[in-house]
Coordinates of C-alpha atoms in Angstrom, one line a residue:
X1 CA 68.7 105.4 96.5
X2 CA 69.5 101.8 96.6
X3 CA 68.9 99.7 99.8
X4 CA 72.7 99.3 100.5
X5 CA 73.6 102.9 100.0
X6 CA 72.9 106.2 101.8
X7 CA 73.0 109.6 100.5
X8 CA 74.8 112.3 102.7
X9 CA 76.1 115.8 102.0
X10 CA 79.7 116.4 101.1
X11 CA 79.9 118.4 104.3
X12 CA 78.5 115.6 106.3
X13 CA 80.8 113.2 104.8
X14 CA 83.7 115.2 105.4
X15 CA 82.8 115.8 109.0
X16 CA 82.3 112.1 109.6
X17 CA 85.6 111.1 108.2
X18 CA 87.4 113.9 110.0
X19 CA 86.0 112.5 113.2
X20 CA 86.9 109.0 112.6
X21 CA 90.4 109.7 111.8
X22 CA 90.9 112.2 114.8
X23 CA 89.2 109.6 117.0
X24 CA 92.0 107.1 116.0
X25 CA 95.3 109.0 116.6
X26 CA 95.5 111.1 113.5
X27 CA 96.2 114.9 114.2
X28 CA 93.4 117.3 113.6
X29 CA 95.1 118.9 110.8
X30 CA 96.0 115.6 109.0
X31 CA 92.5 114.2 109.7
X32 CA 90.9 117.2 108.0
X33 CA 93.2 117.0 104.9
X34 CA 92.6 113.4 104.5
X35 CA 88.9 113.6 105.0
X36 CA 88.6 116.3 102.4
X37 CA 90.5 114.3 99.9
X38 CA 88.7 111.2 100.3
X39 CA 85.1 112.9 100.0
X40 CA 86.4 114.9 96.9
X41 CA 87.4 111.5 95.4
X42 CA 84.0 109.9 96.3
X43 CA 82.2 112.8 94.8
X44 CA 84.0 112.5 91.5
X45 CA 83.0 108.8 91.3
X46 CA 86.5 107.6 92.3
X47 CA 85.1 105.1 94.8
X48 CA 88.3 103.1 95.0
X49 CA 89.9 106.3 96.5
X50 CA 87.1 107.4 98.8
X51 CA 85.3 105.9 101.8
X52 CA 86.7 102.3 100.8
X53 CA 90.0 103.6 102.1
X54 CA 89.0 104.6 105.6
X55 CA 89.6 101.3 107.4
X56 CA 93.0 100.5 105.8
X57 CA 94.0 104.2 106.5
X58 CA 93.0 103.8 110.3
X59 CA 94.5 100.4 110.6
X60 CA 97.9 101.7 109.1
X61 CA 97.8 104.7 111.5
X62 CA 97.2 102.5 114.5
X63 CA 100.1 100.1 113.5
X64 CA 102.4 103.0 112.7
X65 CA 102.8 102.1 109.2
X66 CA 101.7 105.7 108.6
X67 CA 102.5 108.4 111.0
X68 CA 99.1 110.1 111.6
X69 CA 100.8 113.0 113.3
X70 CA 103.6 113.7 110.8
X71 CA 104.3 117.2 109.9
X72 CA 105.6 117.5 106.3
X73 CA 108.4 120.1 105.6
X74 CA 109.4 121.7 102.3
X75 CA 112.8 122.9 101.2
X76 CA 113.9 124.9 98.2
X77 CA 116.4 123.1 96.0
X78 CA 116.3 125.9 93.5
X79 CA 114.3 129.1 92.4
X80 CA 111.5 127.0 91.0
X81 CA 112.3 123.7 92.6
X82 CA 110.8 122.3 95.9
X83 CA 111.1 119.0 97.8
X84 CA 108.6 118.0 100.3
X85 CA 109.3 115.4 103.0
X86 CA 106.0 113.8 103.9
X87 CA 107.8 112.3 106.9
X88 CA 105.9 108.8 106.5
X89 CA 102.7 110.6 107.2
X90 CA 99.6 110.7 105.0
X91 CA 100.2 112.0 101.4
X92 CA 97.4 114.7 101.6
X93 CA 99.0 117.1 104.2
X94 CA 102.3 116.9 102.2
X95 CA 100.5 117.7 99.0
X96 CA 98.6 120.6 100.7
X97 CA 102.1 121.8 101.4
X98 CA 103.5 121.2 97.9
X99 CA 100.3 122.9 96.4
X100 CA 100.7 126.0 98.7
X101 CA 104.4 126.5 98.0
X102 CA 104.3 125.4 94.5
X103 CA 101.6 127.8 93.4
X104 CA 103.5 130.7 94.8
X105 CA 106.7 129.6 93.1
X106 CA 105.0 129.0 89.9
X107 CA 103.3 132.3 89.8
X108 CA 106.6 134.2 90.6
X109 CA 108.8 132.3 88.4
X110 CA 106.5 130.9 85.5
X111 CA 106.9 127.3 86.7
X112 CA 107.5 125.2 89.6
X113 CA 108.7 121.6 90.0
X114 CA 107.9 119.8 93.3
X115 CA 109.1 116.4 94.4
X116 CA 107.4 114.7 97.4
X117 CA 109.2 111.7 99.3
X118 CA 108.5 109.3 102.2
X119 CA 104.8 109.6 101.2
X120 CA 101.8 107.3 101.2
X121 CA 98.8 106.7 98.9
X122 CA 97.7 110.0 97.2
X123 CA 94.4 108.9 96.0
X124 CA 92.6 110.6 92.9
X125 CA 95.3 112.7 91.4
X126 CA 92.5 114.6 89.7
X127 CA 91.6 116.4 92.9
X128 CA 95.3 117.7 93.1
X129 CA 95.6 118.9 89.6
X130 CA 92.2 120.5 89.5
X131 CA 93.0 122.9 92.3
X132 CA 96.3 123.8 90.5
X133 CA 94.3 124.7 87.4
X134 CA 91.9 126.8 89.6
X135 CA 95.0 129.1 90.4
X136 CA 95.3 129.7 86.6
X137 CA 98.2 127.2 86.3
X138 CA 98.7 124.2 84.1
X139 CA 99.2 121.3 86.4
X140 CA 100.8 117.8 85.8
X141 CA 101.3 115.2 88.5
X142 CA 102.5 111.6 88.7
X143 CA 102.8 109.1 91.5
X144 CA 104.3 105.6 91.9
X145 CA 102.5 103.0 93.7
X146 CA 103.3 99.5 94.9
X147 CA 104.3 96.9 92.3
X148 CA 101.3 95.9 90.2
X149 CA 102.5 95.9 86.6
X150 CA 105.0 93.6 85.1
X151 CA 107.5 94.9 82.5
X152 CA 106.0 94.0 79.0
X153 CA 106.9 90.4 78.3
X154 CA 107.6 89.4 81.9
X155 CA 105.1 88.2 84.6
X156 CA 106.6 89.6 87.9
X157 CA 105.2 93.1 88.9
X158 CA 107.8 95.7 89.0
X159 CA 106.0 99.0 88.4
X160 CA 102.9 100.3 90.2
X161 CA 99.7 101.4 88.4
X162 CA 101.7 104.8 88.5
X163 CA 98.9 107.3 87.7
X164 CA 99.3 110.3 85.5
X165 CA 97.1 113.5 85.8
X166 CA 96.8 116.8 84.0
X167 CA 94.7 119.9 84.3
X168 CA 94.5 123.1 82.3
X169 CA 92.6 126.3 83.3
X170 CA 89.7 127.5 81.2
X171 CA 88.3 131.2 81.2
X172 CA 84.8 130.5 81.8
X173 CA 84.4 126.8 82.7
X174 CA 85.7 124.3 85.1
X175 CA 89.4 123.2 84.4
X176 CA 90.1 120.5 81.8
X177 CA 91.2 117.4 83.9
X178 CA 92.7 114.3 82.5
X179 CA 93.5 111.5 85.2
X180 CA 94.5 108.1 84.2
X181 CA 96.1 105.0 85.7
X182 CA 98.6 103.2 83.6
X183 CA 96.8 100.0 84.3
X184 CA 93.5 99.6 82.4
X185 CA 91.7 100.4 85.6
X186 CA 92.9 101.7 89.0
X187 CA 93.9 99.0 91.3
X188 CA 91.6 100.6 94.0
X189 CA 88.6 99.5 91.9
X190 CA 89.8 95.9 92.3
X191 CA 90.1 96.4 96.0
X192 CA 86.7 97.8 96.1
X193 CA 85.2 94.9 94.3
X194 CA 87.0 92.5 96.8
X195 CA 85.5 94.4 99.8
X196 CA 81.9 94.5 98.2
X197 CA 82.2 90.8 97.0
X198 CA 81.9 91.6 93.3
X199 CA 83.7 90.1 90.3
X200 CA 85.9 92.2 88.1
X201 CA 85.5 92.4 84.3
X202 CA 87.9 90.2 82.3
X203 CA 90.6 92.1 80.9
X204 CA 91.5 94.2 84.0
X205 CA 94.0 91.7 85.6
X206 CA 95.8 88.5 85.5
X207 CA 96.5 86.1 88.4
X208 CA 99.8 85.1 89.8
X209 CA 100.2 82.5 86.9
X210 CA 99.7 85.3 84.3
X211 CA 96.2 84.2 83.4
X212 CA 93.2 86.3 83.0
X213 CA 90.9 86.4 86.0
X214 CA 87.6 88.0 87.2
X215 CA 88.3 87.2 90.9
X216 CA 89.4 90.4 92.6
X217 CA 91.5 88.5 95.3
X218 CA 93.4 86.5 92.7
X219 CA 93.9 89.8 90.7
X220 CA 95.4 91.4 93.8
X221 CA 97.7 88.5 94.2
X222 CA 98.7 88.7 90.5
X223 CA 99.3 91.8 88.2
X224 CA 97.2 94.4 86.6
X225 CA 97.0 94.7 82.7
X226 CA 98.7 97.9 81.4
X227 CA 97.0 100.2 79.0
X228 CA 98.5 100.1 75.6
X229 CA 100.6 97.0 76.3
X230 CA 104.3 97.9 75.9
X231 CA 103.5 101.5 75.6
X232 CA 101.9 101.5 78.9
X233 CA 104.7 100.0 80.5
X234 CA 107.1 102.6 79.1
X235 CA 104.9 105.3 80.7
X236 CA 105.1 103.6 83.8
X237 CA 108.8 103.7 83.8
X238 CA 108.8 107.4 83.0
X239 CA 106.6 107.9 86.0
X240 CA 108.9 105.9 88.2
X241 CA 111.8 108.0 87.3
X242 CA 110.0 111.2 88.1
X243 CA 108.1 110.1 91.2
X244 CA 110.9 107.8 92.7
X245 CA 114.3 108.3 91.2
X246 CA 114.1 112.1 91.1
X247 CA 112.5 112.4 94.6
X248 CA 114.5 109.8 96.3
X249 CA 111.3 107.8 97.3
X250 CA 111.1 104.1 97.4
X251 CA 110.8 102.3 94.0
X252 CA 107.5 100.6 93.4
X253 CA 109.1 97.2 94.0
X254 CA 110.4 98.4 97.5
X255 CA 107.2 99.7 98.6
X256 CA 104.8 97.9 101.1
X257 CA 100.9 97.5 100.3
X258 CA 98.7 100.3 100.6
X259 CA 96.0 98.0 101.7
X260 CA 97.6 96.3 104.7
X261 CA 98.8 97.4 108.1
X262 CA 101.6 95.2 108.2
X263 CA 105.1 96.0 107.2
X264 CA 107.2 99.3 107.0
X265 CA 105.9 102.6 105.6
X266 CA 105.6 102.5 101.9
X267 CA 107.7 105.5 101.3
X268 CA 106.2 106.5 98.0
X269 CA 106.9 109.4 95.8
X270 CA 105.0 112.0 93.8
X271 CA 106.0 114.7 91.3
X272 CA 104.0 117.9 90.5
X273 CA 104.9 120.4 87.8
X274 CA 102.9 123.8 87.7
X275 CA 103.3 126.2 84.7
X276 CA 102.0 129.7 84.4
X277 CA 100.9 130.5 80.9
X278 CA 103.0 133.5 79.6
X279 CA 99.8 135.0 78.0
X280 CA 96.8 133.8 80.1
X281 CA 94.2 135.5 77.8
X282 CA 95.7 134.1 74.7
X283 CA 96.1 130.6 76.2
X284 CA 92.6 130.5 77.2
X285 CA 91.3 131.6 73.7
X286 CA 93.5 129.0 72.1
X287 CA 92.5 126.3 74.4
X288 CA 88.8 127.1 73.9
X289 CA 89.4 126.9 70.1
X290 CA 91.0 123.3 70.4
X291 CA 88.4 122.1 72.7
X292 CA 85.6 123.6 70.6
X293 CA 86.9 121.5 67.5
X294 CA 86.4 118.3 69.7
X295 CA 82.8 119.1 71.0
X296 CA 81.8 120.1 67.5
X297 CA 82.2 116.5 66.4
X298 CA 79.2 114.1 66.6
X299 CA 79.7 111.7 69.5
X300 CA 82.8 113.3 70.9
X301 CA 83.1 114.4 74.4
X302 CA 85.9 116.1 76.4
X303 CA 87.9 114.1 78.9
X304 CA 86.7 114.5 82.4
X305 CA 83.0 115.2 81.5
X306 CA 81.7 112.4 83.5
X307 CA 83.7 113.6 86.5
X308 CA 82.2 117.0 86.2
X309 CA 78.7 115.6 86.0
X310 CA 79.4 113.6 89.1
X311 CA 80.7 116.4 91.0
X312 CA 77.8 118.6 90.1
X313 CA 75.4 115.9 91.2
X314 CA 77.3 115.4 94.6
X315 CA 77.4 119.1 95.3
X316 CA 73.6 119.4 94.6
X317 CA 72.3 116.2 95.9
X318 CA 75.1 114.7 98.1
X319 CA 77.1 111.4 97.6
X320 CA 75.8 107.9 97.6
X321 CA 78.0 105.9 99.9
X322 CA 77.5 102.2 100.6
X323 CA 75.9 101.8 104.0
X324 CA 78.6 99.3 105.1
X325 CA 81.3 102.0 104.7
X326 CA 79.2 104.6 106.6
X327 CA 78.5 102.2 109.4
X328 CA 82.2 101.6 109.6
X329 CA 83.0 105.3 109.8
X330 CA 80.4 106.0 112.4
X331 CA 81.9 103.0 114.5
X332 CA 85.5 104.4 114.0
X333 CA 84.1 108.1 114.9
X334 CA 82.7 106.6 118.1
X335 CA 79.1 107.4 117.0

């Protein structure tokens, strides 16, 4: 354990964050949901979506930018189509509702499409699609985020980092989970670097003048570099259509920052697709055959293998959290 980190169990981490949110005007149910999601992200190694978000979330709950006592509601728009209104609350309670209702619909109808509107930062999408796959379903999720990527050839950010995540169930193993941001790295990693006083690698972002930068503050004022150049931007557009146009949520360019307590609610959107394999046994066998071809190759590894290793270590040994974040959590929890 390094001098600036402490190791605590996942249960202790969840209880601490739960208490911190509940002590600052967030309903007990929402505090529990948010705490579980942040700890799950921290355990996966997604530090930009874990404890580093606590202070920002609490500040936004206090300012009213996010309604910590909102109650999401779900309506059916078709036999296998659902629409969840997060009511400008935290995304996680809305996603819990989308998961619960969507799984039932997908198992009954073979598929379910769920839109989420008037939402907030939804953290690590891997956490959401993983639990869909653990129900024996294929899961796909996309989300739009505040503007951070410029259309290819332009310099003004229009799209968010607009992440995409996918998960498929496996018969005798943890689900295959793929989670990627459409910027070269998630913007949360840049914010985490700013908070911890670290530079970022060159190639992650551009400053406001469109020049490469290793300064996280300049990067946050500029734009993120998309994966695959023009292809990454095209994917960001696809996500924007599913997460915002289809759901009725704000466009990325209309959203306020996830990092500031100022301004109106971001009103972001998410889209989830859940598919039930028609022949679950046959699907599992074919998936293992495909994955086996990958793992049989020298040097190849399956996507998500590092995530699974991090989760296993966290479950066995606890999570290593920067002491500064833990001190902040304890202060907010009144400890």
